[in-house]
Coordinates of C-alpha atoms in Angstrom, one line a residue:
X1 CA -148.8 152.8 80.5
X2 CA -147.1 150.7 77.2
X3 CA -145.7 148.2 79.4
X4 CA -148.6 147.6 81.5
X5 CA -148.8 144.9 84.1
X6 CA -151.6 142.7 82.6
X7 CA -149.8 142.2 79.7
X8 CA -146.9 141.6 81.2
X9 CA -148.2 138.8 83.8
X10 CA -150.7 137.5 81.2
X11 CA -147.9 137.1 78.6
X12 CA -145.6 135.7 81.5
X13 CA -143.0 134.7 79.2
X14 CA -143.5 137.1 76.2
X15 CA -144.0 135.6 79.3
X16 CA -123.8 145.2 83.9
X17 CA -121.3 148.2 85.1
X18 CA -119.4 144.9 86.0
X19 CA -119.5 141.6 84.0
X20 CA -117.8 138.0 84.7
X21 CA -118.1 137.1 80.9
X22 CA -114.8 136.7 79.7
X23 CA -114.6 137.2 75.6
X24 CA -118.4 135.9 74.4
X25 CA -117.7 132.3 73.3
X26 CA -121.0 132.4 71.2
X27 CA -121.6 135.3 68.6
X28 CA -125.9 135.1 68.5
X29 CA -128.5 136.4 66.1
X30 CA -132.0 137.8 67.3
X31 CA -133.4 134.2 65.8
X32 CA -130.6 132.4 68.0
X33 CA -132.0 134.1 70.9
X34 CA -135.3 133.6 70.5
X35 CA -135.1 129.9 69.8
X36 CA -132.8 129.4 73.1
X37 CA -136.0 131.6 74.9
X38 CA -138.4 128.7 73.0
X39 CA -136.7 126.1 73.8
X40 CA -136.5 127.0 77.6
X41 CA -140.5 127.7 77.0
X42 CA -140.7 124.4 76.0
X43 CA -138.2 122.3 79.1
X44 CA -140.2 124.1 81.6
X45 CA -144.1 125.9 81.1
X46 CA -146.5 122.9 79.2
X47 CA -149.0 121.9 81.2
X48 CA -151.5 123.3 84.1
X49 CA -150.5 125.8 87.4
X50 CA -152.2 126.9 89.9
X51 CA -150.9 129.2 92.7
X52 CA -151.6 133.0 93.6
X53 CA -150.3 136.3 92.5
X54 CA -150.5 139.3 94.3
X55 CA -150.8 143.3 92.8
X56 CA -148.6 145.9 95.5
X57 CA -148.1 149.7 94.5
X58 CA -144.5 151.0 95.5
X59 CA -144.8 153.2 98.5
X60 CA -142.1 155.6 99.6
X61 CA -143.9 159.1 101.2
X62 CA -143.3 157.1 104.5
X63 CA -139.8 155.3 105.5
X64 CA -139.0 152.6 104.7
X65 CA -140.7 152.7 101.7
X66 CA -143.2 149.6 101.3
X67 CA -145.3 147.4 98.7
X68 CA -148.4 148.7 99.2
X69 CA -151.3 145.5 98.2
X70 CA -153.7 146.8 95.4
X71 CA -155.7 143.3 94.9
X72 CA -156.1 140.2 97.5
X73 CA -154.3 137.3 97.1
X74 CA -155.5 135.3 93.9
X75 CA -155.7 131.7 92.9
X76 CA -153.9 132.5 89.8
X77 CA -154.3 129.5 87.4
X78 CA -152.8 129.0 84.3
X79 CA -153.0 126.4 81.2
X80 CA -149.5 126.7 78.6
X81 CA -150.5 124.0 75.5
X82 CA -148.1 123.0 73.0
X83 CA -149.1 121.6 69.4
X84 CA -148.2 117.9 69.3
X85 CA -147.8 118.6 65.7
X86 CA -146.5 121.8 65.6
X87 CA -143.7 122.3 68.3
X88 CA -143.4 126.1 67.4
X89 CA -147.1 127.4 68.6
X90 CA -149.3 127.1 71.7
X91 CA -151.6 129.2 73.5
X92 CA -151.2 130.7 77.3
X93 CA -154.7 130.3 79.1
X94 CA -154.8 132.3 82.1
X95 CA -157.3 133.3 84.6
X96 CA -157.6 135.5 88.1
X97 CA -155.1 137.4 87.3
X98 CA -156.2 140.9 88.2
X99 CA -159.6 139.5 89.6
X100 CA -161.8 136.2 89.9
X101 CA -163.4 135.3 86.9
X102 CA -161.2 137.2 83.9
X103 CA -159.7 135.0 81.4
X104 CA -157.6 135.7 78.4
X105 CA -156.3 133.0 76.0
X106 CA -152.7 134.3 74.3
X107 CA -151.5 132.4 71.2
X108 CA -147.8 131.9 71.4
X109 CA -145.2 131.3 68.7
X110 CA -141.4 130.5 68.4
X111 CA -141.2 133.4 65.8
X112 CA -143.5 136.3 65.9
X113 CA -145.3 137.6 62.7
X114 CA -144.6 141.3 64.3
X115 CA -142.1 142.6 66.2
X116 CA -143.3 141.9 70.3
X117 CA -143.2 145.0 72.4
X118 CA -140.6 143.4 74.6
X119 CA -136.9 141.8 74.6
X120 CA -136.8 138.3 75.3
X121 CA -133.5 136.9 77.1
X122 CA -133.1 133.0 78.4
X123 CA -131.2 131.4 80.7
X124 CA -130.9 127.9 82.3
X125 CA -134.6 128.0 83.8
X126 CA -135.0 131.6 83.5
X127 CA -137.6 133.4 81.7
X128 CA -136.9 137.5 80.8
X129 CA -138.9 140.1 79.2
X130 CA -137.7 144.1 79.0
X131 CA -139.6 146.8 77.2
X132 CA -138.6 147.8 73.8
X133 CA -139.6 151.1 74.4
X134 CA -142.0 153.3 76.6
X135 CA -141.8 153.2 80.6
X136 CA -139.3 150.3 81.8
X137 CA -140.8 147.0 82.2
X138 CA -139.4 143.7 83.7
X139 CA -140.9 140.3 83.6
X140 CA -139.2 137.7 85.2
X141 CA -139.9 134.2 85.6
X142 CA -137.4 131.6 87.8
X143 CA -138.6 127.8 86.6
X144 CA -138.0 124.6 88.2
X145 CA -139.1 121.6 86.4
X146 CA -138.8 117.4 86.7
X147 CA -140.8 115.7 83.8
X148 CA -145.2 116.1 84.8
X149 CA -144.3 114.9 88.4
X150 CA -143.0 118.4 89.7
X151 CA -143.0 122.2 88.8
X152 CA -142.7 125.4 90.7
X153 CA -142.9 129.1 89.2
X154 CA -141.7 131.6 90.8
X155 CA -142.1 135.1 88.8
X156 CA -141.9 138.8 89.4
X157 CA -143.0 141.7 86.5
X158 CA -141.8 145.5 87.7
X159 CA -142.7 148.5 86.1
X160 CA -141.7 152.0 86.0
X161 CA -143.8 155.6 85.4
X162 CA -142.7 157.9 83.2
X163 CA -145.2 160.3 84.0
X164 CA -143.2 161.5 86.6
X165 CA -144.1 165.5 87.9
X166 CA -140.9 166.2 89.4
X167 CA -138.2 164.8 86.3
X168 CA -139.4 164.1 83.2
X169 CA -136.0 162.7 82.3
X170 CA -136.4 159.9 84.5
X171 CA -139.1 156.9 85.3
X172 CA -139.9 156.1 88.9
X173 CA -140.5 152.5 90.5
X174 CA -143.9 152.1 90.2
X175 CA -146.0 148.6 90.7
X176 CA -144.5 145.3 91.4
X177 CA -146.5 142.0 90.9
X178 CA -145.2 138.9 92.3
X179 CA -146.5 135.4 91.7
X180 CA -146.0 131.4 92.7
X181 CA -147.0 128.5 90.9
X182 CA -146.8 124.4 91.2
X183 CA -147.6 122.4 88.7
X184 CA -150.8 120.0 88.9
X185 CA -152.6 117.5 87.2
X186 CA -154.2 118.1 83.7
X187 CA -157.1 115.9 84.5
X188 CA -159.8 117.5 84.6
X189 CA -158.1 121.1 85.6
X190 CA -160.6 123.7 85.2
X191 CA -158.9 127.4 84.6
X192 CA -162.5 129.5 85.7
X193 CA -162.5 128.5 88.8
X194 CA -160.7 128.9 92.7
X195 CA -158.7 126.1 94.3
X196 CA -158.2 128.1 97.4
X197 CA -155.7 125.7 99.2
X198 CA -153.5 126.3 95.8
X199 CA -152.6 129.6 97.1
X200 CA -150.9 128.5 99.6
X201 CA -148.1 127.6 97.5
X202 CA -147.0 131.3 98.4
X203 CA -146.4 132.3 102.0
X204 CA -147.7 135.7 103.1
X205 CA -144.2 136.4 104.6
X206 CA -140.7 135.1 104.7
X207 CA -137.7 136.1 105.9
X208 CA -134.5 137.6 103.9
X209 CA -133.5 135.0 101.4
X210 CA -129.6 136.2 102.2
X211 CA -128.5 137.0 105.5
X212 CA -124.3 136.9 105.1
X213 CA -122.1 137.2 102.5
X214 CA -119.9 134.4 104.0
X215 CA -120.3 130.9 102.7
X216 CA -121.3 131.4 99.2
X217 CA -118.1 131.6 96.0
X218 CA -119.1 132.7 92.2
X219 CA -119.3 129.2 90.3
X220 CA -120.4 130.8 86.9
X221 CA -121.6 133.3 84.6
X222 CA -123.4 134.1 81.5
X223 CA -123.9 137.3 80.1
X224 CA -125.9 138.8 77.3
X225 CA -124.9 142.1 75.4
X226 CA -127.2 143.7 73.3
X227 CA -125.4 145.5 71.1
X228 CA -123.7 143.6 69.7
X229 CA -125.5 140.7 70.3
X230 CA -123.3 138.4 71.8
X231 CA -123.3 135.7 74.8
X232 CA -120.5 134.7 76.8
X233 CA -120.0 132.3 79.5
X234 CA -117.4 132.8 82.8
X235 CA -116.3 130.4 84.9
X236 CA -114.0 132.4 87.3
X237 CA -114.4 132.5 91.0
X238 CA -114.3 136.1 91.3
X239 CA -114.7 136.9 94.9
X240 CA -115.3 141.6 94.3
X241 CA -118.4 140.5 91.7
X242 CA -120.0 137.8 94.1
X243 CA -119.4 140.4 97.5
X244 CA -120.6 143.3 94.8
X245 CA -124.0 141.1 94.3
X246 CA -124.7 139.7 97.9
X247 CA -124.0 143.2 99.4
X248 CA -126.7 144.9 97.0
X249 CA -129.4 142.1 97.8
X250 CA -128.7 142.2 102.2
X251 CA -128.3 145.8 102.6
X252 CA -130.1 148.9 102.5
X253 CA -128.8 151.9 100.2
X254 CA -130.2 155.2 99.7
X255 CA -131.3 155.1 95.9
X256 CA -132.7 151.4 95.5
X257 CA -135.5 149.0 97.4
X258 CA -134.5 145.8 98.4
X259 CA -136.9 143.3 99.7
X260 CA -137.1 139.3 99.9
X261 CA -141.0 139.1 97.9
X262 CA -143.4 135.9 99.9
X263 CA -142.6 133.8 96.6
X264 CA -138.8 133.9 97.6
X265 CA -137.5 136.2 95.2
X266 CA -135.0 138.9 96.6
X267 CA -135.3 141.7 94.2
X268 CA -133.1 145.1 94.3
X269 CA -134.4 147.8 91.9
X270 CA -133.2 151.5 91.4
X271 CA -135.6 153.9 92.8
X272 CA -135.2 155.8 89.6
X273 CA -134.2 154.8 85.9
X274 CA -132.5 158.2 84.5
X275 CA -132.5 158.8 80.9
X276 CA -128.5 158.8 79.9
X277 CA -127.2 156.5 82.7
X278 CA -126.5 153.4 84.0
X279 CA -128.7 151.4 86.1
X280 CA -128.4 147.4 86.9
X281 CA -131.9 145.3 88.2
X282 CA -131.3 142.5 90.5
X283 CA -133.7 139.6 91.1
X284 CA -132.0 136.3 93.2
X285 CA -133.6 133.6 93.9
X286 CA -132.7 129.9 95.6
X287 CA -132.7 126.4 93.7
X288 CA -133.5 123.1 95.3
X289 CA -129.6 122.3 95.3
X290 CA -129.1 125.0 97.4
X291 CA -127.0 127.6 95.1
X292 CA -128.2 131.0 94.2
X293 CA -129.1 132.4 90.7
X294 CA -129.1 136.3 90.1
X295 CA -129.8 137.6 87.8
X296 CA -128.6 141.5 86.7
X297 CA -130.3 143.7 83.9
X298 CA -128.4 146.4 82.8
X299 CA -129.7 149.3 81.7
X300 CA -128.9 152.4 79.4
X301 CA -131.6 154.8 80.4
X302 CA -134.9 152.6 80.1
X303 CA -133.0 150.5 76.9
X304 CA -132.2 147.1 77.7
X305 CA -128.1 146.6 77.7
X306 CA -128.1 143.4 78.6
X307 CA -128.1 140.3 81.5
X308 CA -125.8 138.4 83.4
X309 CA -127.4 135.2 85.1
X310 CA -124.7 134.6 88.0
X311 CA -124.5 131.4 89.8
X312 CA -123.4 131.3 93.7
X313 CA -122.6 128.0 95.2
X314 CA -122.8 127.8 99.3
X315 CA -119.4 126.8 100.8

């Protein structure tokens, strides 16, 4: 699998048919976008985490389909350093991700010496990886962050197969990891070892994280094209995109899976990614003031088109 799902988590940060964006305000350059993705690296992941993470296989012989668990619950722990005296590299430390005891250390960097294997896309604390290439891949990361006294991580990776018996022109919803983290001390945090209490950061179930469509209006928008690259920024209250959005996250429809994941992500996902057309990728998720952030991927076949990061005030 190219974008495999121990890569994805490990890396964590190297972790729309219908857009608000009105004309992009802000023509950007590869380099522009990979410094905004650094710099949002740098507001929200320094310092040491400690939560759980959780492998599921997608299940759908049986209805409703289901995430199926593949691993137990893990205290997944994880160590982000930033140079003092070089703001543009670090290393990712992470350990029990796939099991107790692993450990990989991942050197980071503002600018790559070779071309990463995914697409990296910021937002205001939002962290987004998408396969270059190869079967479709999603790693998402929703941040919240105030100064070393608090820090939560909430982050979900998706992938698709391509080896797929019956269509060989399209991938099929495969594996879904899903993942919370708080932020704790650096004194003396050790990475190889279990904090068991840490995982319960996570709940083992929660309820849907949007029940009505009522009592939430559009506030913004900011959308990311691909080709060309260009970001733009919306501030209409458009009432069809925000019903379009809530409607696709609350209720069931035949060719997607919808579920609100224990970390308190509400995820949508195609059941299928066809080669030659459109398919969107929702992911929604709640901030401490109480709004909603989605964000949609948009996809040509398995190529990255671009993101919208929407922003849903309650009433």
């Amino acid at each position: 699998m190219y974008f495999s799902l121990a890569p994805a988590v490990l890396l964590g940060l190297f972790s729309s048919g219908q857009s608000l964006a009105s004309s992009p305000i802000q023509v950007s350059s590869a380099v522009t976008e990979q410094n905004r993705f650094w710099d949002e690296v740098l507001a929200n992941c320094p310092g040491c985490w400690s939560g759980a993470i959780v492998h599921t296989a997608f299940e759908d012989s049986k209805s409703p389909a289901f995430l199926r668990p593949t691993t137990d619950k893990l205290n997944f722990r994880l160590k982000v350093d930033i140079q003092d005296d070089d703001r543009d590299h670090g290393t990712w430390t992470v350990n029990n991700v796939e099991e107790i005891g692993d450990e990989r250390v991942i050197p980071l960097a503002r600018h790559p010496t070779i071309t990463p294997p995914t697409h990296k896309i910021a937002f205001d604390g939002v962290t987004l990886r998408t396969s270059r290439s190869g079967n479709l891949g999603i790693d998402i990361g929703f941040w919240h962050r105030e100064g070393d006294t608090f820090g939560m991580r909430r982050s979900v990776v998706v992938t698709y197969n391509e080896n797929d018996a019956q269509d060989e022109q399209s991938q099929k919803l495969d594996e879904i990891v899903y993942l919370q983290q708080k932020l704790v001390p650096s004194d003396g945090f050790v990475g190889n070892t279990v904090v068991p209490s840490d995982k319960d950061v996570m709940l083992d179930e929660v309820g849907d994280l949007i029940t009505s469509e009522s009592g939430f209006e559009m506030k913004s928008a900011e959308s990311l094209k691909r080709e060309p690259l260009e970001r733009g920024l919306s501030r209409a209250k458009d009432e069809h995109t925000c019903s379009r959005l809530l409607n696709s996250i609350m209720e069931d429809h035949t060719c997607r899976f919808r579920m609100t994941l224990p970390n308190r992500i509400a995820i949508s996902l195609p059941l299928r990614i066809v080669a030659g057309e459109t398919n969107s990728c929702l992911f929604a998720h709640e901030r401490t003031d109480g709004s909603i952030q989605i964000v949609e991927i948009d996809f040509e076949g398995e190529q990255t088109a671009g993101a919208t990061m929407f922003l849903l005030d309650q009433l």
